[in-house]
Tab-separated table of C-alpha atoms and ligand atoms in Angstrom:
chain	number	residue	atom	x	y	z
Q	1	UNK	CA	0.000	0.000	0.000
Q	2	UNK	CA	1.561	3.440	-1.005
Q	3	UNK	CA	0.154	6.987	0.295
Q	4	UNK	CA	2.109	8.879	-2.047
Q	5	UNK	CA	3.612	12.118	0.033
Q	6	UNK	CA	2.723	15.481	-0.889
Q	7	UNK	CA	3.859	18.093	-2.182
Q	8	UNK	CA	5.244	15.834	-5.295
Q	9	UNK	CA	8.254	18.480	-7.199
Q	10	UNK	CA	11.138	17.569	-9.430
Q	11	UNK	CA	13.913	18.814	-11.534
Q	12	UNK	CA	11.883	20.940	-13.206
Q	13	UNK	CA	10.818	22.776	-10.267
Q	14	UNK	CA	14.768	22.657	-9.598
Q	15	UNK	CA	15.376	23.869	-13.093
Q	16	UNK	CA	13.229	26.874	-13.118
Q	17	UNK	CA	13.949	27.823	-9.330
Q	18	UNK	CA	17.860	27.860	-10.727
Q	19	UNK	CA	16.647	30.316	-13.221
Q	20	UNK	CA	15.643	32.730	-10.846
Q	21	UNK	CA	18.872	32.173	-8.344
Q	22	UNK	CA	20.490	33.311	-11.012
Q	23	UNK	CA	18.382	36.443	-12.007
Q	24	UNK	CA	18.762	39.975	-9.983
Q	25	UNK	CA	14.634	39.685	-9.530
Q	26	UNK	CA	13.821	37.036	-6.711
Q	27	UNK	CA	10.670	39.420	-5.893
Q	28	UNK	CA	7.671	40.076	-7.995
Q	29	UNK	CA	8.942	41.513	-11.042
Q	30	UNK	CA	10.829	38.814	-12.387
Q	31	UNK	CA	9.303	37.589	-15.518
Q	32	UNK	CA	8.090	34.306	-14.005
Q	33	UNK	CA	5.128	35.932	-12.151
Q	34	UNK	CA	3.239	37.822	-15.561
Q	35	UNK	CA	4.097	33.964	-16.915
Q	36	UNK	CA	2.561	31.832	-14.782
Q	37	UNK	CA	-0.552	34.204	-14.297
Q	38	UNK	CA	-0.854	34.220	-18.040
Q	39	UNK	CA	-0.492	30.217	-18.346
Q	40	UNK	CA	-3.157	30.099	-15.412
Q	41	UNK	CA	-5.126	31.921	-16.546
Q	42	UNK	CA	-4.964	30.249	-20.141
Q	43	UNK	CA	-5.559	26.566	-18.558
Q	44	UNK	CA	-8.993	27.972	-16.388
Q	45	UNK	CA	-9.901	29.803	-19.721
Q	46	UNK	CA	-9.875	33.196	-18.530
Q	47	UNK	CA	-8.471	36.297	-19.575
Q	48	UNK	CA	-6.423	38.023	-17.186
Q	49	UNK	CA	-4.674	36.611	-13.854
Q	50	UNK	CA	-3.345	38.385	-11.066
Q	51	UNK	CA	-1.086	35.880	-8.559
Q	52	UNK	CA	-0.634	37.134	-4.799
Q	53	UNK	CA	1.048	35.800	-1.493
Q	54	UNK	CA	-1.978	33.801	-1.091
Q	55	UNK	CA	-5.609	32.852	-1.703
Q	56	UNK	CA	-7.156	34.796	1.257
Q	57	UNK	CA	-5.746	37.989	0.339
Q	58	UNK	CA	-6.925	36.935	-3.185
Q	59	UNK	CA	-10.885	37.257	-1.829
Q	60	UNK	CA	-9.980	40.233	0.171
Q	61	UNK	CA	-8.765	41.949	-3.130
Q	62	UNK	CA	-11.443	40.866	-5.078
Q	63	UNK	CA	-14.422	42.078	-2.940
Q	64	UNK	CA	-12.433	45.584	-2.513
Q	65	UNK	CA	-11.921	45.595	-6.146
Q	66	UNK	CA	-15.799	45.072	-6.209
Q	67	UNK	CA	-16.595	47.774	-3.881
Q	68	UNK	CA	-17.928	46.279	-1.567
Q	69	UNK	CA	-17.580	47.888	2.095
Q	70	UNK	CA	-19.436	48.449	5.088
Q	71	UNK	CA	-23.502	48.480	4.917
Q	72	UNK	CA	-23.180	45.480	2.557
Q	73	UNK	CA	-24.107	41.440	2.773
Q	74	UNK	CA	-21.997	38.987	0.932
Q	75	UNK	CA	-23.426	35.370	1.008
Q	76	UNK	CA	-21.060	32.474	1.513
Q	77	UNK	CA	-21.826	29.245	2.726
Q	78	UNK	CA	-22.137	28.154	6.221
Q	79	UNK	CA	-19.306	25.038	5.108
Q	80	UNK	CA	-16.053	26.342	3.826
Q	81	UNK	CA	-12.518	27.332	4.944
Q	82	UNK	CA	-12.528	30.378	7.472
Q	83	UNK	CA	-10.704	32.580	4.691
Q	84	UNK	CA	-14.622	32.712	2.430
Q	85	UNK	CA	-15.983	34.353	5.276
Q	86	UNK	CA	-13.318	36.706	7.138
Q	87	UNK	CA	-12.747	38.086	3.292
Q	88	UNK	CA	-15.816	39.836	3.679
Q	89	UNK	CA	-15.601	40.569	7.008
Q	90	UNK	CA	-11.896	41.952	6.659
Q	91	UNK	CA	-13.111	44.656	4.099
Q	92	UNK	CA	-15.993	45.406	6.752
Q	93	UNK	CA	-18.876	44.135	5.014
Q	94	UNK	CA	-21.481	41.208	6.877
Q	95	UNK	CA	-21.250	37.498	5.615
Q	96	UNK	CA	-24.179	35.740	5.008
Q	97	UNK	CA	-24.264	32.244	5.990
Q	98	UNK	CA	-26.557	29.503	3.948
Q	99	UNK	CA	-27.177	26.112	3.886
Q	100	UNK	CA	-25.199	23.519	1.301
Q	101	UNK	CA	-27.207	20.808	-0.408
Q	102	UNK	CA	-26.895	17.905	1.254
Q	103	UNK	CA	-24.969	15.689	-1.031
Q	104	UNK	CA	-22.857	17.748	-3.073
Q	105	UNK	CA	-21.963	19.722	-0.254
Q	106	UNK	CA	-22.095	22.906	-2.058
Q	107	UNK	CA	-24.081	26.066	-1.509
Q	108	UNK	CA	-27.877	26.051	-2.264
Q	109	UNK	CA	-28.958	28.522	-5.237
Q	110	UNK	CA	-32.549	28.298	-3.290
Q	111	UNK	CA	-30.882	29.195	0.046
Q	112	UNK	CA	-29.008	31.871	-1.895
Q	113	UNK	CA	-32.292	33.794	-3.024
Q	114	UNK	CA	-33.863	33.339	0.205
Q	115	UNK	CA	-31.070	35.023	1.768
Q	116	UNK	CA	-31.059	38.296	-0.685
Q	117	UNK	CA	-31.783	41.468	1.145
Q	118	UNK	CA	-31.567	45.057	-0.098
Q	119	UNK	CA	-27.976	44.649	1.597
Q	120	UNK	CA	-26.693	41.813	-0.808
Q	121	UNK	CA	-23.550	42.891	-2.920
Q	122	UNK	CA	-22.258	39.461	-4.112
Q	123	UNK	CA	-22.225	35.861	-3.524
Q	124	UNK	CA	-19.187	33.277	-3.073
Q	125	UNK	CA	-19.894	30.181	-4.194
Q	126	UNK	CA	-16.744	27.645	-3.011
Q	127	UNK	CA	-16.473	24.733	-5.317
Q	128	UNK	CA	-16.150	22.075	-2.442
Q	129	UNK	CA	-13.383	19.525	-2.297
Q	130	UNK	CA	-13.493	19.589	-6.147
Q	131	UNK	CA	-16.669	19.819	-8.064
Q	132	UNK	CA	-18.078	22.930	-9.091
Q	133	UNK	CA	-21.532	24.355	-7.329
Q	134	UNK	CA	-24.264	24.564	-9.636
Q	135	UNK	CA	-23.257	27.525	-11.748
Q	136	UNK	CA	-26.121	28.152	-13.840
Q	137	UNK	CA	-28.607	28.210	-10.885
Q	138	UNK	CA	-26.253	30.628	-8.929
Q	139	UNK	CA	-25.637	32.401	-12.694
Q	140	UNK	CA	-29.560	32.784	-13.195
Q	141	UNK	CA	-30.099	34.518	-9.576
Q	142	UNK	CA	-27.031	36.607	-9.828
Q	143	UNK	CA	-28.130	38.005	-13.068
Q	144	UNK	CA	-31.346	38.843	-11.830
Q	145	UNK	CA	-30.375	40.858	-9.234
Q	146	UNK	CA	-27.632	42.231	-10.903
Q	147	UNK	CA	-25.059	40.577	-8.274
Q	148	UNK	CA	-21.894	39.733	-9.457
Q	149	UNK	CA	-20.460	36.190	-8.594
Q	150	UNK	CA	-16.907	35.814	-6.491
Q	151	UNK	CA	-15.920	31.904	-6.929
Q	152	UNK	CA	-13.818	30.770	-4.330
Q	153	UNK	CA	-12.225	28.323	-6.408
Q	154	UNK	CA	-9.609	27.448	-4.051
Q	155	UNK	CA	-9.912	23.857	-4.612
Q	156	UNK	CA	-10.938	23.789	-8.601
Q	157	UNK	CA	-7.655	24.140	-10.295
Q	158	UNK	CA	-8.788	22.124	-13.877
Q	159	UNK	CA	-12.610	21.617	-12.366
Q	160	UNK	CA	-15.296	22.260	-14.953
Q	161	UNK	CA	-18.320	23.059	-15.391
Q	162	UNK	CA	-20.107	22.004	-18.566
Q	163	UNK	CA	-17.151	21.758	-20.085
Q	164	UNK	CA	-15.889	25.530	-18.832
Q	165	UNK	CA	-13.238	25.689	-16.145
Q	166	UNK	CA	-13.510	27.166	-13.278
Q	167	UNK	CA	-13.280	30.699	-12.069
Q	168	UNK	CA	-13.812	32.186	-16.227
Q	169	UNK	CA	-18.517	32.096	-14.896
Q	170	UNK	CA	-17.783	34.651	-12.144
Q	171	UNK	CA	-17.660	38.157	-12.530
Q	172	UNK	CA	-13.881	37.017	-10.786
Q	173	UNK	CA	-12.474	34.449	-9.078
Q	174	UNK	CA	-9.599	33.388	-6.333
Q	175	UNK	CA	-7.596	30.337	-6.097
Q	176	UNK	CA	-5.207	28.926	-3.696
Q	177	UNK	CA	-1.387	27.848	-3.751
Q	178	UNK	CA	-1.626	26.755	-0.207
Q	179	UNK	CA	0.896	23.811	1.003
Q	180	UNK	CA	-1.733	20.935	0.874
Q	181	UNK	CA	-3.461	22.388	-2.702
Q	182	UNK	CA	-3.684	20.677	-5.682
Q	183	UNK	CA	-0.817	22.452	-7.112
Q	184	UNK	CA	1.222	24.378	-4.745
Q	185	UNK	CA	4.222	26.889	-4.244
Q	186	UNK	CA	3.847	26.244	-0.086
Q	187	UNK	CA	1.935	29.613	-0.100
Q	188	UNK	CA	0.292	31.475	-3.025
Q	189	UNK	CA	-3.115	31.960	-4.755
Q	190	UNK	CA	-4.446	34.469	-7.690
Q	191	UNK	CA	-7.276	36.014	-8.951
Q	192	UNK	CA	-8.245	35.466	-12.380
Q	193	UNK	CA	-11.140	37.796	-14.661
Q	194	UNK	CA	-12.399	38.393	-18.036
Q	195	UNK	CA	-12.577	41.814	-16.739
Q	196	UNK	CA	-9.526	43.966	-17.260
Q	197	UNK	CA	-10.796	46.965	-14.955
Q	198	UNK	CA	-11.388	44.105	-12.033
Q	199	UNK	CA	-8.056	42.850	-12.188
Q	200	UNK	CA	-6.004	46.440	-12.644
Q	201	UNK	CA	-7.741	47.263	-9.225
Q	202	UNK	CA	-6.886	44.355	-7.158
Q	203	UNK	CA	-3.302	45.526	-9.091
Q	204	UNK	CA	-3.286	48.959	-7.434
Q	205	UNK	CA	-4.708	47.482	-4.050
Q	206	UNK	CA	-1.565	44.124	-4.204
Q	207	UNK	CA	1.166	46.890	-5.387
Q	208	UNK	CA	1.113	49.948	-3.409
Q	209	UNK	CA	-1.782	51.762	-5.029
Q	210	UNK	CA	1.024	52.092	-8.557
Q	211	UNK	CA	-0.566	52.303	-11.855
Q	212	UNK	CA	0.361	50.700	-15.035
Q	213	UNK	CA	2.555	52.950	-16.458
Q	214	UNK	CA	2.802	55.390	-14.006
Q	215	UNK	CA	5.639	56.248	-11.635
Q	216	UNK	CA	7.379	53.969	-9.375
Q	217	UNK	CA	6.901	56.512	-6.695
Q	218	UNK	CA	3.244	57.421	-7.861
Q	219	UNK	CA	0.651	55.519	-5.263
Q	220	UNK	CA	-2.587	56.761	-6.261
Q	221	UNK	CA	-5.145	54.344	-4.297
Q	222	UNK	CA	-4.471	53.039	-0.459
Q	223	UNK	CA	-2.609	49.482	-1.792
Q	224	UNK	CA	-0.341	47.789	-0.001
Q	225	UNK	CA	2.180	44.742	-0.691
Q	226	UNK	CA	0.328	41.159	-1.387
Q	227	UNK	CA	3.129	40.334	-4.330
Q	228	UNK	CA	3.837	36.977	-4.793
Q	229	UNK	CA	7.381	36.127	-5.727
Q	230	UNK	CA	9.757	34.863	-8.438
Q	231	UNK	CA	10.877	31.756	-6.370
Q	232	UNK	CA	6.693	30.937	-5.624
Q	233	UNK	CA	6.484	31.343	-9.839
Q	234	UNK	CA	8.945	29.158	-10.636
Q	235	UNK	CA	7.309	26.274	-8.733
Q	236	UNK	CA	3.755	27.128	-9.915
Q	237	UNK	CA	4.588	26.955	-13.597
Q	238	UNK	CA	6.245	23.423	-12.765
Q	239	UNK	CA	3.279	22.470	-11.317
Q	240	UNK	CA	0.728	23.275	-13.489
Q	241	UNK	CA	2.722	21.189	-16.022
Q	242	UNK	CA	2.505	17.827	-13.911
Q	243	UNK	CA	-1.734	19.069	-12.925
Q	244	UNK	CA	-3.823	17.369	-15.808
Q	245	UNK	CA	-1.978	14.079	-15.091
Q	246	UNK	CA	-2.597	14.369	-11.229
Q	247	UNK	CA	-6.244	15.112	-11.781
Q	248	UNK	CA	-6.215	11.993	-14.373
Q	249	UNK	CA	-4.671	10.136	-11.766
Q	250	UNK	CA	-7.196	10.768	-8.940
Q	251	UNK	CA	-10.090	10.673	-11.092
Q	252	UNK	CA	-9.567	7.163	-11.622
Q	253	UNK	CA	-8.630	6.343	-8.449
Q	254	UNK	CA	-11.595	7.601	-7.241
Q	255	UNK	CA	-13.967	6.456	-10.053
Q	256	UNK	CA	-11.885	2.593	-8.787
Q	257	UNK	CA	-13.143	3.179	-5.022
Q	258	UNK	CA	-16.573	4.242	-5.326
Q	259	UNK	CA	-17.289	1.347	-7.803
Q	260	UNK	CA	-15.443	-0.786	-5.125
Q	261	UNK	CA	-18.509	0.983	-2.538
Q	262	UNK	CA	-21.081	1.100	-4.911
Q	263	UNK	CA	-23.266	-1.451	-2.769
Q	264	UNK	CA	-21.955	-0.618	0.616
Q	265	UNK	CA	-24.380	-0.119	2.964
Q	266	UNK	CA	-23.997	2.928	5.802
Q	267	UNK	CA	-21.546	5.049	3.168
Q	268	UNK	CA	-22.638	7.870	1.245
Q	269	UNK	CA	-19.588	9.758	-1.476
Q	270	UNK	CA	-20.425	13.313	-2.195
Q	271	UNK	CA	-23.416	13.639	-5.615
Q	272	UNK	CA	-21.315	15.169	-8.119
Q	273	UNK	CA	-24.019	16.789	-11.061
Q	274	UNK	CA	-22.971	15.022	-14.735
Q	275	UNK	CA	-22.124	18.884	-15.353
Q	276	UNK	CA	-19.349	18.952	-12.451
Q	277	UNK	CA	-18.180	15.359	-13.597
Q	278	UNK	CA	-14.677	16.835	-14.453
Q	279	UNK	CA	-12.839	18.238	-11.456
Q	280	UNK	CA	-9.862	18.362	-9.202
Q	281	UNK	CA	-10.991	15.259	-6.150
Q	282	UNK	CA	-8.731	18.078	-3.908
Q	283	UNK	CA	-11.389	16.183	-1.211
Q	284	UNK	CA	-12.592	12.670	-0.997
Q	285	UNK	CA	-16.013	13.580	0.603
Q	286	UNK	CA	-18.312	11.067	2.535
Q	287	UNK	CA	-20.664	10.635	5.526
Q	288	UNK	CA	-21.529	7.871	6.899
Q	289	UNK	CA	-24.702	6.225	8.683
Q	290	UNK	CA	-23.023	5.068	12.163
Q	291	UNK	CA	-20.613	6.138	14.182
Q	292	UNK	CA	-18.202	8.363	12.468
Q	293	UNK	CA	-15.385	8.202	15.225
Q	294	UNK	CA	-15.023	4.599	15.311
Q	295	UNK	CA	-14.665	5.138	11.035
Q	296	UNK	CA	-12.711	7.507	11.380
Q	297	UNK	CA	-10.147	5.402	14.343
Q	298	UNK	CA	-10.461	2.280	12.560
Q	299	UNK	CA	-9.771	3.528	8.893
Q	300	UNK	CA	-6.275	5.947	10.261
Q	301	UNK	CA	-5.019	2.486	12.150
Q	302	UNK	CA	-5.419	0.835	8.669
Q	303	UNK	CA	-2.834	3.762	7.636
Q	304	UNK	CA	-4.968	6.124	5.755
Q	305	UNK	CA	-5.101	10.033	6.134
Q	306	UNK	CA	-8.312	10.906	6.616
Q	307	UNK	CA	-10.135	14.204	8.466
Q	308	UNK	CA	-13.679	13.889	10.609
Q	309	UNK	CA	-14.551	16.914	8.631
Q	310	UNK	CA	-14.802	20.561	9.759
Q	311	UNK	CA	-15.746	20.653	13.638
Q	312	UNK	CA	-17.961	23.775	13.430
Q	313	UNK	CA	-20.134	25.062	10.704
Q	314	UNK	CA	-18.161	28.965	9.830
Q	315	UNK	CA	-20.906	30.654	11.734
Q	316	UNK	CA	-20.064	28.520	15.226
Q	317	UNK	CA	-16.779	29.586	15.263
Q	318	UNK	CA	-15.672	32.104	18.114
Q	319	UNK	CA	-15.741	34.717	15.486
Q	320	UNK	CA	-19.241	34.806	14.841
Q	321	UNK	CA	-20.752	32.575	17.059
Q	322	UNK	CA	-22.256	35.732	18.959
Q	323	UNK	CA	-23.805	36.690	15.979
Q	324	UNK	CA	-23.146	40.557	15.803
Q	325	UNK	CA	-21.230	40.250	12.514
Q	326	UNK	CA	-23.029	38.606	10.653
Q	327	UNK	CA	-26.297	36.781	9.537
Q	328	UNK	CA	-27.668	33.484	9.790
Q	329	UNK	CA	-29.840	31.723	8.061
Q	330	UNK	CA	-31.304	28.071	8.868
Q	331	UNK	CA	-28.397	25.329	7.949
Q	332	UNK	CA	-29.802	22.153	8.481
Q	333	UNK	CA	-27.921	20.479	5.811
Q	334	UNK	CA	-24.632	21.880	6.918
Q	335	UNK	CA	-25.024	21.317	10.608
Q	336	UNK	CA	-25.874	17.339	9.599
Q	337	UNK	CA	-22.395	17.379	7.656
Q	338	UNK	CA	-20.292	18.732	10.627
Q	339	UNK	CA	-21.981	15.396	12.582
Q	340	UNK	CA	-21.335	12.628	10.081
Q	341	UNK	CA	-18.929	13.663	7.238
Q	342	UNK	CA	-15.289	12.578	6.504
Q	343	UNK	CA	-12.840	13.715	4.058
Q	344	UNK	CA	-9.757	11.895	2.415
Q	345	UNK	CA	-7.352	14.443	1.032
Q	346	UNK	CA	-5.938	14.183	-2.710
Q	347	UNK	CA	-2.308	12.386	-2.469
Q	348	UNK	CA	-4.192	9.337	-1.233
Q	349	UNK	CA	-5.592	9.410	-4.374
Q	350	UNK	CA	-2.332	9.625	-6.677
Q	351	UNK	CA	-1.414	5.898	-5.831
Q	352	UNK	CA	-2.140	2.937	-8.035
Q	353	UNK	CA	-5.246	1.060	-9.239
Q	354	UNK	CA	-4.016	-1.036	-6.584
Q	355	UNK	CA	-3.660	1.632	-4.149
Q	356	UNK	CA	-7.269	2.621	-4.745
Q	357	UNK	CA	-8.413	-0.952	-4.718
Q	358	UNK	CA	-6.840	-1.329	-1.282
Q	359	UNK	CA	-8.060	2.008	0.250
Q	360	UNK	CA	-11.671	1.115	-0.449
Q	361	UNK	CA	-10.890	-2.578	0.742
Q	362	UNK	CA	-10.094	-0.542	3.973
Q	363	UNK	CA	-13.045	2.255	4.144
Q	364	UNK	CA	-14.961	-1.182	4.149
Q	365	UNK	CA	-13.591	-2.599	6.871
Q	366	UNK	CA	-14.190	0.424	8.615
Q	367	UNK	CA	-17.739	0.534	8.790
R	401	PLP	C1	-12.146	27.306	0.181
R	401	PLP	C2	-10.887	28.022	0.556
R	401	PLP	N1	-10.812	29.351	0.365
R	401	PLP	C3	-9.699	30.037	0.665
R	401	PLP	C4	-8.590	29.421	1.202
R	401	PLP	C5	-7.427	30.259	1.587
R	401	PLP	O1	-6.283	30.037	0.884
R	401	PLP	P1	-4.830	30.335	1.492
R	401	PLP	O2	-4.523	29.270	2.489
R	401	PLP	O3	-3.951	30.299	0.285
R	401	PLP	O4	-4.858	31.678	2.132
R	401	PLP	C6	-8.625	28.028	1.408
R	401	PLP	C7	-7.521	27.211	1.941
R	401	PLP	O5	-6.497	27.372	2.338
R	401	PLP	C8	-9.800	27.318	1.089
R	401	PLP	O6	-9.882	25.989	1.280
């Protein structure tokens, strides 16, 4: 049995990082960084790209760049990294919380127009642990209300929908170059728009409010310094050479468990919509029926990494469990996930048919 470790690098990330030893630009003006933000930007079919220290700055960018400030609502949803929530909060605007559907543990577009107020400025949809949430529901209610869409596509590098990648639906979108990503430079993330005038704000806001073409010493807008650099490039464009393969890799690994689980009582995968059928498996997502601790003991002493899921919905953390910054609405569906859901992470699933045969031998056994 092999758990592959992660993060998986080579000479060409050696290669490349050489390159920029030897350069006088290890910060974020050596040619690497407009490189890799055009190739990204390329591979999720979208226009412009705009790469930063990381993906929570990335959100915080791209609802400034939206305008949004105090007096407004941004709805997220209640299940989702910290960083989709304290984005809006950071630029002083309220977070929304609302339910995920059940199964595909993404947001629900009916949640999302029950939650619309006067207040609303945007919505974040997160594509969770992979597959994308239902874009042309969330599409159809933004459009009608004139909202524009953020996607938090921190775990969608390559994930489609319909055949479109994600992050080019959104008005904008953020992704993440975090240490246990997909594809990762240990920290990073970037913004990526088919709007020019989107992305040359978050520009002024990530380098010192400068202008293209302007001064070095002209700051015309309160920025400040979110630039990635040359050494984090380097490793990202080596990366996103080796990413179709990984995502080959784990989508057959996966599609080789859940046929192993296909009639196993008490174990539920995450629903993944024929339109979301190509993406990432960042996650391995699950509940089951019984008791989730003794899966959970019994499946790690096998020698598998696995995670008893979130322990709090965003809302219960201690940030906004009192409630004063920010609204609730009723998360059934969430709060059910938080009791009984489990999550494998992705270099389990970079192993071998055999690996993948063996793993679900295991989840079996764990039940
Ligand atoms: C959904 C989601 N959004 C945002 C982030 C924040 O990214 P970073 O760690 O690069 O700041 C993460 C994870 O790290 C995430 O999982």
């Amino acid at each position: 049995m092999g758990i592959p470790s992660w993060p998986v690098s080579g000479a060409r990330e050696r290669e490349l990082l050489e390159e920029v030893l030897q350069s006088d630009r290890w910060g974020g003006y050596h040619p690497f960084v407009a490189r890799f933000e055009q190739e990204f930007a390329a591979f999720q079919q979208c226009r412009f790209g705009l790469s930063a220290c990381n993906g929570t700055v990335t959100l915080e960018m791209a609802l400034e760049a939206l305008g949004i400030g105090e007096g407004d609502e941004v709805i997220v949803p209640a299940i989702s990294f910290i960083s989709t929530a304290t984005a809006v909060s950071r630029v002083r605007a309220t977070p929304v919380f609302v339910d995920i559907e059940p199964d595909t543990f993404n947001i629900d577009p009916q949640r999302i127009r029950e939650a619309i107020s006067p207040k609303t400025r945007a919505i974040i949809p997160v594509h969770f642990g992979g597959p994308m949430a239902d874009m042309d529901a969330i599409t159809a209610i933004a459009s009608a209300h004139g909202l524009p869409i953020l996607e938090d596509a921190a775990h969608a590098h390559g994930s489609e929908w319909n055949g479109t990648r994600a992050g080019s639906i959104g008005a904008i979108s953020s992704f993440s170059f975090q240490n246990g990503k997909v594809m990762t430079a240990g920290e990073g993330g970037i913004l990526l728009s088919n709007d020019e005038a989107l992305i040359d704000r978050a520009r002024e806001i990530l380098d010192q409010g400068r202008r293209k073409g302007e001064g070095w010493f002209f700051h015309y807008t309160l920025g400040t310094n979110y630039r990635i650099t040359a050494w984090q490039s380097a490793v990202l464009i080596a990366q996103l050479e080796r990413l179709p393969e990984q995502n080959q890799r784990r989508a057959r690994n996966v599609a080789i468990i859940r046929e192993n689980l296909a009639d196993q009582s008490g174990l539920h995968f995450q629903r993944v919509p024929e339109a979301a059928r190509v993406h990432t498996n960042y996650l391995l997502l699950g509940w089951v029926d019984g008791d989730r601790a003794a899966f959970h003991k019994k499946f790690t002493a096998a020698g598998f990494p696995c995670t008893p899921f979130y322990p709090h919905t965003l809302y219960e953390n201690p940030l906004y469990r009192d409630r004063t910054n920010c609204r609730v609405t009723p998360c059934p569906n969430s709060e059910a996930r938080i009791r009984d859901a489990f999550w494998i992470p992705h270099r389990a699933l970079l192993g071998t048919d055999e690996d993948a045969t063996a793993l679900a031998v295991a989840m079996r056994n764990a039940l």
